[in-house]
Each structure stands twice: as structure tokens, then as C-alpha cells.
Amino acid sequence: MQPELAAIHAHQLQPELSSGEAGCPINLRTKKGHIVCLLGMNTQLLDIYLRTLAGVHAISAGTLELYGQNVATIPELEWPLLRQKISYISKATPLLSVASGFNNLIMPSQYHNKDEKPALIKKAQQLLMDIDFQGNSEALPAYLSPLERVQLSIIRAVMLDPEVLILDDPWYALDPFEYSILNQFFVTWAKAGTLITATSNVSFVRKHAQQIYFVGKTEVHFFSSWYEFCASTHSEVKEYLALFHE
Amino acid sequence: MLQPLTQFFGAFGQFSLKLPRYLFSILLFTLRVLNPRQQGRVRINKASMRTLVNQLIFSGVDALPVISLLGIASGLAITAQVILTIQLIGERTEVIDILTRVVVYELSALLTAIVLIGRSGSAITVDLGNMKLNRELEGLEMLGMNLNRFLVTPRVVGTAIAQMILSIYFAFFSIASGVLFLAYTENPGYLNYLTDIANALHPKDLSLYLIKNLMFGALIGSIASYHALQVQQSRTELPQQTQRAIVNSLSIIFVLNALFILAMQTSFL
């Protein structure tokens, strides 16, 4: 029996940093049902790693394969399909400001001819319930709260049936009491997909992460569980834990 | 010692290449946007169709009142005056010839284009430019959406269709209002001008007129979108690019119109 083809397989992957230098190498192989968390002091650096894994950022060295294909050789016409399967949502979570929240949800699915409009509306309504959206989805994004905007951005991507969700700290603009709303949705969603996120929400990492990557100044450390992470002897990890652990 | 001289020629060379380079970029951008196989295959999607319909409503339907007003005003100011003045010194056929050349083929296209540049061109630049500044476009790209296909092509096609229809609408209003005004104030016989002008429209010139308007509209949408996508990071770039889009659109449309006049001139001779 052939092993399952990883959606993302990074081998000694070094992203190109803004200074032009190469970042520390990372080895990552996604598995269905896994929640992968990237931790570190430098949040911008974490986003660079996320963007590199999504195939959006320039690679300095190493290889990145998306569904077994090296990103360097993926033809331009295949990217739209890959972007649907591997969704990257930035910290800014920008929705289209001129369209209502609900139209933002169904627009990309309509663009990709995913289904008929009534079916898409039904699907969007179900997903809004799943994520416990309490706002007015007919309002323009400018009139929504940060939590509602994040929820809509996530649903907009999920509407395309992705297999991997890459999120740059979705909890970034939220109040701590709003964290659990997203956490519950992520955990349920990740049962059938792969969630990769950069975050400083250690509570989520502690409870749900199966793969933890700590992006340090000189090295990227891998831990297979929270306990392993806590037991780490690396000084940067200890420093991080001292700062962020509850 | 030679350095200032080489610098001067270098700067002169750069300056002379600026305009051709800009025109080439606009041409390339327009052709790319209008290429139906942007993503390798021709596929209509409802999201792009909705953008197109919205653009047609904004550029076309919403512009009808202002175009009607301009049409009536220029009908009274130009059509009626041309008829009254030229008939004193020339034949009736010459009056009709001047009206078709000036009002129908030239004035309608140019005035409609000016309105379209002012209303839709600037709106497109501000709209898309703001989306780019807020990184909304990046969000769409991350969902596998081709920005040209989803946002730019419908706008360019929309402005092209709107320009063509509005121009015809303007020409009709302009001629009809002028003739009706004369028929009411001077002599009902002036109403015959309506059928005479309609009969004077040659199919070849009409096709050229339609093509010209489609080109004008497409260029207005394309130049506006091109400048919107030139916005990088700062909010101050947006008014700068909007102003450039308006001025450049006006210049290009007027020059292009002159070229069309030359082409139509040969067909008249």
C-alpha cells in the first residue's frame, strides 16, 4: 500500500528573508487530521514561514512539494486549483470591502463554479452556524467586529473545500474570551483536514497541536507534543515559555 | 568631463522612451485583460458576470441622466445652431453632412468618453486602488482567483459596452432635441432632418463608429485599472494614480479620435 501523499512536504526549506538572507531550515510533512503550530518570538518571521509553506513566499534553499510536485515546477495554470486546496489566510484577514459579508463568502465559490447559488448559500449558512457566527452577515466588512471578520475569512476559505488551512495567528485581534469560538471550529475542521497556524495562543497549542515548530534565531526546533516542548532544554524555548505560558 | 554630457543624453533617452514604454504597457495590459484564455481555458463564472453587470449598471444605466442632459444641451447649442447657420450659406445635404460628421460621429463619442472618464475611470482607479492598499486583492489571489478575470476584465468590458451604448444614446438625443427645438420654434418642416440624417449614416462609417466607441470604452477601463494596480503601499499614491489615469485617458482618447478622423476622412472622400 502506498503512503498517503502529503499535501505539503518541506525538506530543509529555507525561506528568503527580507534582508536577502536565508532563514533557518524547516522540515515539515503534513498529515490529515493534524494541527501544526508554529511558535516563536518573531511573529513576522513566523508569517514568512507560513507564506513559504503555502508557496507564496520566495524560497532561498531546500525543497517544497505540494501534493508531490516541486513548487518550482508547478505550471502557472495549476496554481488556482492548489490555492483552493491549500488556503492561506493572512493576519489582516482582508475581506472584499465593497461586498457584504455573505457575498464575500459565496463569491470565490461562484468564481470557481463550485456549485449553484442556492446550494452555496445553504453551505455558507451551515458553516456560519458551525463557527458560531453571531453578527449580521449582510453588513459590509467595515461594520463587523474583528471576530466576525476573522470568522468570515475562515469560512470564505473553507467554502472552497480546502485540505490544508494555513492561518497567520487568527486570534491576533481577538479578546481572550473569544478564542474558544475559533478553537472549537478549528478542532472540528481539522479532523478531516490539516491546520497550520502561527500563534502565541499557547492554550490552543497545548490542547490541540500534534506538531509544534519553534522558529528560533538560529534553528527551527520540532516537537511532537506540548510535553516534549515544555521539556525542551533549548534556551530560546525556555525563554519563550517563561514569557507566554499561562 | 564627458560625464555631464552622457548624463544629459541618458536622461534625454529615458525621457523619450517614457511615453512609448507607457503606451506599450497599456496596450499589453489591455490585450492581456481581454484575452479570453487568461487561465488556459475559456470559462464563464458567475462572480465575474456579476462584476460585469454591476459595472454596466454603474457606467451605463447610472450615467443616463447626465448623458441625456448633455445630449439635450448640445442639441440646442450645436445641432440647432449648425442647422440654422449652415443652411444660410450651404445646401441641405451639406447641413446633414456636417451634422453626421460633427455631432453623430465625433461629439457623441468624445463627450461620452469625457463623462465616462470622469465618472467611471476615476471610480475604477479609486475602487481597485483601495482594494490593493487594503491587501484585499492578495486575499482573493490566495483563494486561487485571477484578479484580471474577476475584477479587471468585467470592468474593461463593462466600460466598453457602456461607452458604445451611451454614445449612440447621446447622438440620438443631441440630434433629436435640436431638430425638435427648431420644429417647435421655427418650422415643423425641420422634422424631416431626422429621417434625412438617419439615411445619411453609412453602414461602413457606423461600424467604424461602433468600433471606435468600443475601443474608447475599453481603454478608459483599462487605463483606470492599470493605474489602480500601480498603487503600492501609501495612501498618497491613490490620488496621484487617479489623476494620472484621468489625464492619460483624456490624452489617449483625443489622439486616438484624431486617428479615427483620418481613417473616416478617407471613407468620406
Coordinates of C-alpha atoms in Angstrom, one line a residue:
Chain A
M1 CA 0.0 0.0 0.0
Q2 CA 1.4 3.4 -1.0
P3 CA 1.9 6.0 1.8
E4 CA -0.6 8.9 1.7
L5 CA 0.7 11.8 -0.4
A6 CA 1.4 14.8 1.8
A7 CA -0.3 18.0 0.9
I8 CA 2.8 19.9 2.0
H9 CA 6.3 18.4 2.2
A10 CA 9.1 20.7 3.1
H11 CA 12.7 19.4 3.2
Q12 CA 15.4 21.6 4.6
L13 CA 13.2 24.5 3.4
Q14 CA 14.8 27.9 3.9
P15 CA 12.6 31.0 3.2
E16 CA 14.2 34.1 1.8
L17 CA 14.2 36.8 4.4
S18 CA 13.6 40.5 3.8
S19 CA 17.3 41.1 4.3
G20 CA 18.0 38.7 1.4
E21 CA 19.5 36.1 3.7
A22 CA 18.1 32.5 4.1
G23 CA 16.0 31.6 7.1
C24 CA 16.7 28.5 9.2
P25 CA 15.8 25.2 7.5
I26 CA 12.5 23.6 8.4
N27 CA 11.4 20.0 7.7
L28 CA 7.6 19.5 7.7
R29 CA 5.2 16.9 6.3
T30 CA 1.5 17.4 6.7
K31 CA -0.8 14.7 7.8
K32 CA -4.6 14.7 7.6
G33 CA -6.2 15.4 10.9
H34 CA -3.1 17.1 12.3
I35 CA -2.9 20.6 13.8
V36 CA 0.6 22.1 13.2
C37 CA 1.6 25.1 15.2
L38 CA 4.5 27.5 14.6
L39 CA 5.7 29.3 17.6
G40 CA 8.4 31.9 18.1
M41 CA 9.3 35.4 19.3
N42 CA 9.3 37.0 15.9
T43 CA 5.8 36.9 14.5
Q44 CA 6.8 38.4 11.2
L45 CA 9.3 35.6 10.7
L46 CA 6.5 33.1 11.5
D47 CA 4.4 34.5 8.8
I48 CA 7.3 34.3 6.3
Y49 CA 7.5 30.5 7.1
L50 CA 3.7 30.2 6.7
R51 CA 3.8 32.0 3.4
T52 CA 6.7 29.9 2.2
L53 CA 4.8 26.7 3.1
A54 CA 1.8 28.0 1.2
G55 CA 4.0 28.5 -1.9
V56 CA 3.5 32.3 -1.7
H57 CA 7.0 33.4 -0.5
A58 CA 10.3 33.1 -2.2
I59 CA 12.5 30.0 -1.3
S60 CA 16.2 30.5 -0.6
A61 CA 17.1 26.9 -0.3
G62 CA 15.7 23.4 0.2
T63 CA 12.6 21.9 -1.5
L64 CA 8.9 22.4 -1.1
E65 CA 6.5 19.9 -2.6
L66 CA 2.7 20.4 -2.8
Y67 CA 0.9 17.2 -3.4
G68 CA 4.2 15.6 -4.6
Q69 CA 5.0 18.4 -7.0
N70 CA 8.0 20.6 -6.5
V71 CA 6.7 24.2 -6.4
A72 CA 9.5 25.3 -8.7
T73 CA 8.0 23.1 -11.5
I74 CA 4.3 23.7 -10.9
P75 CA 2.8 25.2 -14.0
E76 CA 1.1 28.6 -13.5
L77 CA -2.3 27.2 -14.6
E78 CA -2.3 24.7 -11.8
W79 CA -1.9 27.3 -9.0
P80 CA -5.6 28.3 -8.9
L81 CA -6.6 24.7 -8.0
L82 CA -3.7 24.4 -5.5
R83 CA -4.8 27.7 -3.9
Q84 CA -8.2 26.2 -3.3
K85 CA -6.8 23.0 -1.7
I86 CA -4.2 24.9 0.3
S87 CA -5.7 28.1 1.7
Y88 CA -3.5 30.8 3.3
I89 CA -5.2 33.4 5.4
S90 CA -3.1 36.3 6.5
K91 CA -3.3 38.1 9.8
A92 CA -5.0 41.1 8.2
T93 CA -7.8 38.7 7.0
P94 CA -8.9 41.2 4.3
L95 CA -12.4 40.7 3.0
L96 CA -13.6 42.5 -0.1
S97 CA -14.7 45.8 1.4
V98 CA -17.3 46.6 -1.3
A99 CA -19.2 43.3 -0.9
S100 CA -21.4 42.3 2.1
G101 CA -20.1 39.7 4.5
F102 CA -22.3 37.0 2.9
N103 CA -21.3 37.9 -0.6
N104 CA -17.7 37.6 0.4
L105 CA -18.4 34.0 1.4
I106 CA -20.0 32.8 -1.8
M107 CA -18.1 35.0 -4.3
P108 CA -14.9 32.8 -4.5
S109 CA -17.0 29.6 -4.8
Q110 CA -19.1 31.2 -7.6
Y111 CA -15.9 32.2 -9.3
H112 CA -14.6 28.6 -9.2
N113 CA -18.1 27.4 -10.3
K114 CA -18.2 25.2 -7.2
D115 CA -22.0 24.8 -7.2
E116 CA -25.3 26.6 -7.9
K117 CA -26.1 29.7 -5.9
P118 CA -28.8 28.1 -3.7
A119 CA -26.5 25.3 -2.7
L120 CA -23.7 27.7 -1.9
I121 CA -26.0 29.8 0.2
K122 CA -27.1 26.8 2.1
K123 CA -23.5 25.7 2.6
A124 CA -22.4 29.1 3.8
Q125 CA -25.3 29.3 6.3
Q126 CA -24.3 25.9 7.7
L127 CA -20.7 26.9 8.0
L128 CA -21.7 30.2 9.7
M129 CA -23.6 28.1 12.3
D130 CA -20.7 25.8 12.7
I131 CA -18.4 28.6 13.5
D132 CA -21.0 30.2 15.8
F133 CA -21.2 33.5 13.8
Q134 CA -23.4 35.9 15.7
G135 CA -23.1 39.0 13.6
N136 CA -25.0 40.4 10.6
S137 CA -23.6 38.7 7.6
E138 CA -25.3 41.1 5.2
A139 CA -23.3 44.0 6.6
L140 CA -20.1 45.3 4.9
P141 CA -16.9 44.1 6.5
A142 CA -16.1 47.6 7.8
Y143 CA -19.1 47.3 10.1
L144 CA -18.2 43.9 11.5
S145 CA -16.2 43.1 14.7
P146 CA -12.7 41.7 14.4
L147 CA -14.0 38.2 15.5
E148 CA -16.8 38.4 12.8
R149 CA -14.3 39.4 10.2
V150 CA -11.9 36.5 11.1
Q151 CA -14.9 34.1 11.1
L152 CA -15.9 35.2 7.6
S153 CA -12.4 35.0 6.3
I154 CA -12.1 31.4 7.5
I155 CA -15.5 30.4 6.1
R156 CA -14.7 32.1 2.8
A157 CA -11.7 29.8 2.5
V158 CA -13.5 26.7 3.9
M159 CA -16.2 27.2 1.3
L160 CA -13.7 26.1 -1.3
D161 CA -13.2 22.7 0.5
P162 CA -9.5 23.1 1.2
E163 CA -7.5 20.2 2.5
V164 CA -5.0 22.5 4.3
L165 CA -5.7 25.7 6.1
I166 CA -2.7 27.9 6.8
L167 CA -3.5 30.7 9.2
D168 CA -1.4 33.5 10.4
D169 CA -2.5 34.0 14.1
P170 CA -6.3 34.2 13.6
W171 CA -6.6 35.0 17.3
Y172 CA -4.4 38.1 16.8
A173 CA -7.1 40.8 17.0
L174 CA -9.4 38.9 19.4
D175 CA -10.2 39.2 23.1
P176 CA -9.2 36.1 25.0
F177 CA -12.8 35.2 25.8
E178 CA -13.4 34.9 22.0
Y179 CA -10.6 32.4 21.5
S180 CA -12.7 29.4 22.3
I181 CA -15.2 30.2 19.5
L182 CA -12.5 29.7 16.9
N183 CA -10.7 26.9 18.8
Q184 CA -13.8 24.7 18.7
F185 CA -14.3 25.2 14.9
F186 CA -10.6 24.5 14.2
V187 CA -10.6 21.3 16.1
T188 CA -13.7 20.0 14.4
W189 CA -12.5 21.1 11.0
A190 CA -9.0 19.6 11.4
K191 CA -10.4 16.1 11.9
A192 CA -10.8 15.9 8.1
G193 CA -8.0 18.4 7.1
T194 CA -4.7 19.9 8.2
L195 CA -4.4 23.1 10.1
I196 CA -1.2 25.0 10.1
T197 CA -1.1 28.1 12.2
A198 CA 1.4 30.6 13.7
T199 CA 0.2 31.7 17.0
S200 CA 1.0 32.9 20.5
N201 CA -2.2 31.3 21.8
V202 CA -0.3 28.7 23.9
S203 CA -3.6 27.4 25.3
F204 CA -4.6 26.2 21.8
V205 CA -1.2 24.7 21.1
R206 CA -1.1 22.9 24.5
K207 CA -4.5 21.3 24.0
H208 CA -4.6 20.6 20.3
A209 CA -1.3 20.7 18.5
Q210 CA 0.2 17.4 17.2
Q211 CA 3.2 19.1 15.6
I212 CA 5.0 22.1 17.2
Y213 CA 7.7 24.0 15.4
F214 CA 9.6 26.6 17.3
V215 CA 11.2 29.1 15.0
G216 CA 14.3 30.4 16.8
K217 CA 17.0 32.8 15.8
T218 CA 19.4 30.1 14.6
E219 CA 17.3 27.0 14.3
V220 CA 13.8 25.6 13.9
H221 CA 13.0 23.1 16.6
F222 CA 10.4 20.4 16.2
F223 CA 8.3 18.9 19.0
S224 CA 5.7 16.2 18.6
S225 CA 3.8 17.2 21.7
W226 CA 3.3 20.0 24.2
Y227 CA 5.0 18.0 26.9
E228 CA 8.1 17.5 24.7
F229 CA 8.0 21.2 24.0
C230 CA 7.9 22.1 27.7
A231 CA 10.7 19.6 28.5
S232 CA 13.0 21.3 25.9
T233 CA 16.4 22.4 27.1
H234 CA 16.9 25.0 24.3
S235 CA 17.3 28.4 25.9
E236 CA 15.1 30.2 23.4
V237 CA 12.3 27.8 24.1
K238 CA 12.7 28.2 27.8
E239 CA 12.6 31.9 27.4
Y240 CA 9.5 31.7 25.3
L241 CA 7.7 29.5 27.8
A242 CA 8.6 31.8 30.6
L243 CA 7.0 34.7 28.7
F244 CA 3.9 33.1 27.3
H245 CA 3.0 30.1 29.4
E246 CA -0.1 30.5 31.4
Chain B
M1 CA 34.4 65.8 -18.4
L2 CA 32.2 63.7 -20.6
Q3 CA 30.1 62.7 -17.7
P4 CA 27.6 65.6 -17.8
L5 CA 27.1 65.1 -21.5
T6 CA 26.5 61.4 -21.2
Q7 CA 24.2 62.0 -18.3
F8 CA 22.2 64.6 -20.3
F9 CA 21.8 62.2 -23.2
G10 CA 21.0 59.4 -20.8
A11 CA 18.2 61.5 -19.2
F12 CA 17.0 62.6 -22.7
G13 CA 16.9 59.0 -23.8
Q14 CA 15.0 57.9 -20.7
F15 CA 12.5 60.7 -21.2
S16 CA 11.9 59.9 -24.9
L17 CA 11.3 56.3 -24.0
K18 CA 8.9 57.0 -21.2
L19 CA 5.9 57.6 -23.5
P20 CA 6.4 54.7 -25.8
R21 CA 7.0 52.4 -22.8
Y22 CA 3.9 53.6 -21.1
L23 CA 1.8 53.2 -24.3
F24 CA 3.2 49.7 -24.8
S25 CA 2.4 48.8 -21.2
I26 CA -1.2 50.0 -21.6
L27 CA -1.6 48.1 -24.8
L28 CA -0.1 44.9 -23.3
F29 CA -2.3 45.2 -20.2
T30 CA -5.4 45.7 -22.3
L31 CA -4.7 42.8 -24.5
R32 CA -3.9 40.6 -21.5
V33 CA -7.1 41.6 -19.8
L34 CA -9.2 41.0 -22.9
N35 CA -7.6 37.6 -23.6
P36 CA -10.4 35.1 -23.0
R37 CA -7.9 32.3 -22.3
Q38 CA -6.3 34.0 -19.3
Q39 CA -6.4 30.8 -17.3
G40 CA -5.8 28.5 -20.1
R41 CA -9.4 27.8 -20.9
V42 CA -12.5 29.9 -21.6
R43 CA -14.9 29.6 -18.7
I44 CA -17.6 32.0 -17.7
N45 CA -18.1 32.3 -14.0
K46 CA -21.0 33.9 -12.1
A47 CA -18.8 36.1 -9.9
S48 CA -17.2 37.8 -12.9
M49 CA -20.5 38.1 -14.6
R50 CA -21.9 39.9 -11.5
T51 CA -19.0 42.3 -11.6
L52 CA -19.7 43.0 -15.3
V53 CA -23.4 43.6 -14.6
N54 CA -22.5 46.0 -11.7
Q55 CA -20.1 47.8 -13.9
L56 CA -22.7 48.1 -16.7
I57 CA -25.2 49.5 -14.2
F58 CA -22.7 52.0 -12.8
S59 CA -21.1 53.1 -16.0
G60 CA -24.2 52.8 -18.3
V61 CA -27.5 53.0 -16.6
D62 CA -26.5 55.4 -13.8
A63 CA -24.9 57.7 -16.4
L64 CA -28.1 58.0 -18.5
P65 CA -29.4 61.2 -16.7
V66 CA -26.2 63.1 -17.2
I67 CA -25.8 61.9 -20.8
S68 CA -29.5 62.8 -21.5
L69 CA -28.9 66.3 -20.1
L70 CA -25.7 66.8 -22.1
G71 CA -27.4 65.4 -25.2
I72 CA -30.3 67.9 -24.9
A73 CA -28.0 70.8 -24.1
S74 CA -25.7 70.1 -27.0
G75 CA -28.7 69.5 -29.3
L76 CA -29.9 73.0 -28.5
A77 CA -26.4 74.6 -28.6
I78 CA -24.9 72.7 -31.5
T79 CA -27.4 70.8 -33.7
A80 CA -29.9 73.7 -33.8
Q81 CA -27.2 76.3 -34.4
V82 CA -25.4 74.3 -37.1
I83 CA -28.7 73.8 -39.0
L84 CA -29.7 77.5 -38.7
T85 CA -26.2 78.8 -39.6
I86 CA -25.1 76.4 -42.4
Q87 CA -28.5 76.4 -44.2
L88 CA -27.9 80.1 -44.9
I89 CA -24.7 79.5 -46.7
G90 CA -25.0 75.9 -48.0
E91 CA -27.1 73.2 -49.3
R92 CA -29.3 70.9 -47.1
T93 CA -27.1 67.9 -47.9
E94 CA -24.1 69.9 -46.5
V95 CA -26.0 70.6 -43.3
I96 CA -26.8 66.9 -42.9
D97 CA -23.2 66.0 -43.8
I98 CA -21.8 68.4 -41.1
L99 CA -24.3 67.1 -38.5
T100 CA -23.4 63.4 -39.1
R101 CA -19.7 64.1 -39.1
V102 CA -19.6 66.5 -36.1
V103 CA -22.5 65.6 -33.8
V104 CA -23.0 61.9 -34.5
Y105 CA -19.5 60.6 -35.2
E106 CA -17.3 63.0 -33.2
L107 CA -19.1 64.9 -30.5
S108 CA -21.1 62.0 -29.2
A109 CA -18.1 59.8 -28.8
L110 CA -15.9 62.4 -27.3
L111 CA -18.4 63.9 -24.8
T112 CA -19.5 60.4 -23.7
A113 CA -15.8 59.4 -23.3
I114 CA -15.2 62.5 -21.1
V115 CA -18.2 61.7 -18.9
L116 CA -17.1 58.1 -18.7
I117 CA -13.5 59.1 -17.7
G118 CA -14.8 61.4 -15.1
R119 CA -17.4 59.1 -13.6
S120 CA -16.2 55.5 -14.2
G121 CA -12.5 55.9 -14.9
S122 CA -11.8 57.7 -11.6
A123 CA -14.2 55.4 -9.7
I124 CA -12.4 52.2 -11.0
T125 CA -9.0 53.6 -10.0
V126 CA -10.1 54.5 -6.5
D127 CA -12.1 51.3 -6.1
L128 CA -9.3 48.9 -7.2
G129 CA -6.6 51.0 -5.7
N130 CA -8.2 50.9 -2.3
M131 CA -8.6 47.1 -2.6
K132 CA -4.9 46.9 -3.4
L133 CA -3.9 49.2 -0.5
N134 CA -6.0 47.2 2.0
R135 CA -4.5 43.9 0.7
E136 CA -7.9 42.7 -0.3
L137 CA -6.6 41.6 -3.7
E138 CA -4.0 39.5 -2.1
G139 CA -6.7 37.8 -0.1
L140 CA -8.5 36.9 -3.4
E141 CA -5.4 35.7 -5.0
M142 CA -4.8 33.3 -2.1
L143 CA -8.1 31.8 -3.0
G144 CA -7.0 31.0 -6.5
M145 CA -8.8 33.9 -8.1
N146 CA -7.3 35.5 -11.1
L147 CA -7.6 39.3 -10.4
N148 CA -7.8 40.2 -14.1
R149 CA -10.6 37.8 -14.7
F150 CA -12.6 38.6 -11.6
L151 CA -12.0 42.3 -11.3
V152 CA -10.4 43.9 -14.3
T153 CA -11.9 42.2 -17.3
P154 CA -15.5 42.8 -16.3
R155 CA -14.7 46.5 -15.7
V156 CA -13.0 46.9 -19.1
V157 CA -15.7 45.1 -20.9
G158 CA -18.4 47.0 -19.0
T159 CA -16.9 50.4 -19.8
A160 CA -16.5 49.4 -23.5
I161 CA -20.2 48.4 -23.8
A162 CA -21.4 51.4 -21.7
Q163 CA -19.3 53.8 -23.9
M164 CA -20.8 52.3 -27.1
I165 CA -24.4 52.4 -25.9
L166 CA -24.1 55.8 -24.2
S167 CA -22.6 57.3 -27.3
I168 CA -25.4 56.2 -29.5
Y169 CA -27.9 57.4 -26.9
F170 CA -26.1 60.8 -26.8
A171 CA -26.1 61.1 -30.6
F172 CA -29.8 60.4 -30.8
F173 CA -30.7 62.8 -28.0
S174 CA -28.5 65.5 -29.4
I175 CA -29.9 65.4 -32.9
A176 CA -33.5 64.8 -31.9
S177 CA -33.5 67.6 -29.3
G178 CA -32.0 70.1 -31.8
V179 CA -34.4 69.2 -34.6
L180 CA -37.4 69.1 -32.3
F181 CA -36.5 72.5 -30.9
L182 CA -36.3 74.0 -34.4
A183 CA -39.5 72.3 -35.4
Y184 CA -41.3 73.8 -32.4
T185 CA -39.8 77.3 -32.6
E186 CA -39.3 77.8 -36.3
N187 CA -41.0 75.4 -38.8
P188 CA -42.3 71.8 -38.4
G189 CA -40.6 71.0 -41.7
Y190 CA -37.3 70.7 -39.8
L191 CA -38.6 67.3 -38.6
N192 CA -37.5 65.9 -42.0
Y193 CA -34.0 66.3 -40.8
L194 CA -34.4 63.3 -38.6
T195 CA -35.1 60.9 -41.4
D196 CA -32.5 62.6 -43.7
I197 CA -29.8 62.2 -41.0
A198 CA -30.7 58.6 -40.4
N199 CA -30.5 57.9 -44.1
A200 CA -27.1 59.6 -44.3
L201 CA -25.5 57.2 -41.9
H202 CA -23.3 54.8 -44.0
P203 CA -23.0 51.3 -42.7
K204 CA -19.2 51.4 -43.0
D205 CA -18.9 54.6 -41.0
L206 CA -21.4 53.3 -38.5
S207 CA -19.3 50.2 -38.0
L208 CA -16.1 52.3 -37.6
Y209 CA -18.0 54.5 -35.1
L210 CA -19.1 51.5 -33.1
I211 CA -15.5 50.1 -33.1
K212 CA -14.2 53.5 -32.1
N213 CA -16.5 53.7 -29.1
L214 CA -15.8 50.1 -28.0
M215 CA -12.1 50.9 -28.2
F216 CA -12.5 54.2 -26.2
G217 CA -14.5 52.4 -23.5
A218 CA -12.1 49.5 -23.2
L219 CA -9.2 51.9 -23.0
I220 CA -10.9 54.0 -20.3
G221 CA -11.5 50.9 -18.2
S222 CA -8.1 49.5 -18.9
I223 CA -6.1 52.7 -18.1
A224 CA -8.1 53.2 -14.9
S225 CA -7.4 49.6 -13.8
Y226 CA -3.7 49.8 -14.8
H227 CA -3.1 52.9 -12.7
A228 CA -5.1 51.4 -9.8
L229 CA -2.8 48.4 -9.8
Q230 CA 0.3 50.7 -9.8
V231 CA -0.6 51.7 -6.2
Q232 CA 1.8 50.1 -3.9
Q233 CA 1.8 50.9 -0.2
S234 CA 1.0 54.5 0.5
R235 CA -2.5 56.1 0.6
T236 CA -1.0 59.2 -1.1
E237 CA -0.4 57.2 -4.3
L238 CA -4.1 56.7 -4.8
P239 CA -5.0 60.4 -5.7
Q240 CA -1.8 60.6 -7.8
Q241 CA -2.7 57.5 -9.8
T242 CA -6.3 58.6 -10.2
Q243 CA -5.2 62.0 -11.6
R244 CA -2.7 60.2 -13.9
A245 CA -5.5 57.8 -15.1
I246 CA -7.8 60.7 -15.9
V247 CA -5.3 62.9 -17.7
N248 CA -3.7 60.0 -19.6
S249 CA -7.1 58.6 -20.6
L250 CA -8.2 62.0 -21.9
S251 CA -5.0 62.5 -23.9
I252 CA -5.1 59.0 -25.4
I253 CA -8.7 59.2 -26.3
F254 CA -8.3 62.6 -28.1
V255 CA -5.2 61.4 -30.0
L256 CA -7.0 58.1 -30.9
N257 CA -10.0 60.1 -32.0
A258 CA -7.8 62.2 -34.3
L259 CA -6.5 59.0 -35.9
F260 CA -10.1 57.7 -36.4
I261 CA -11.0 61.0 -38.0
L262 CA -8.2 60.4 -40.5
A263 CA -9.5 56.9 -41.1
M264 CA -13.1 58.1 -41.5
Q265 CA -11.9 61.0 -43.7
T266 CA -10.7 58.6 -46.3
S267 CA -14.1 56.8 -46.3
F268 CA -15.9 60.1 -46.7
L269 CA -13.7 61.2 -49.7

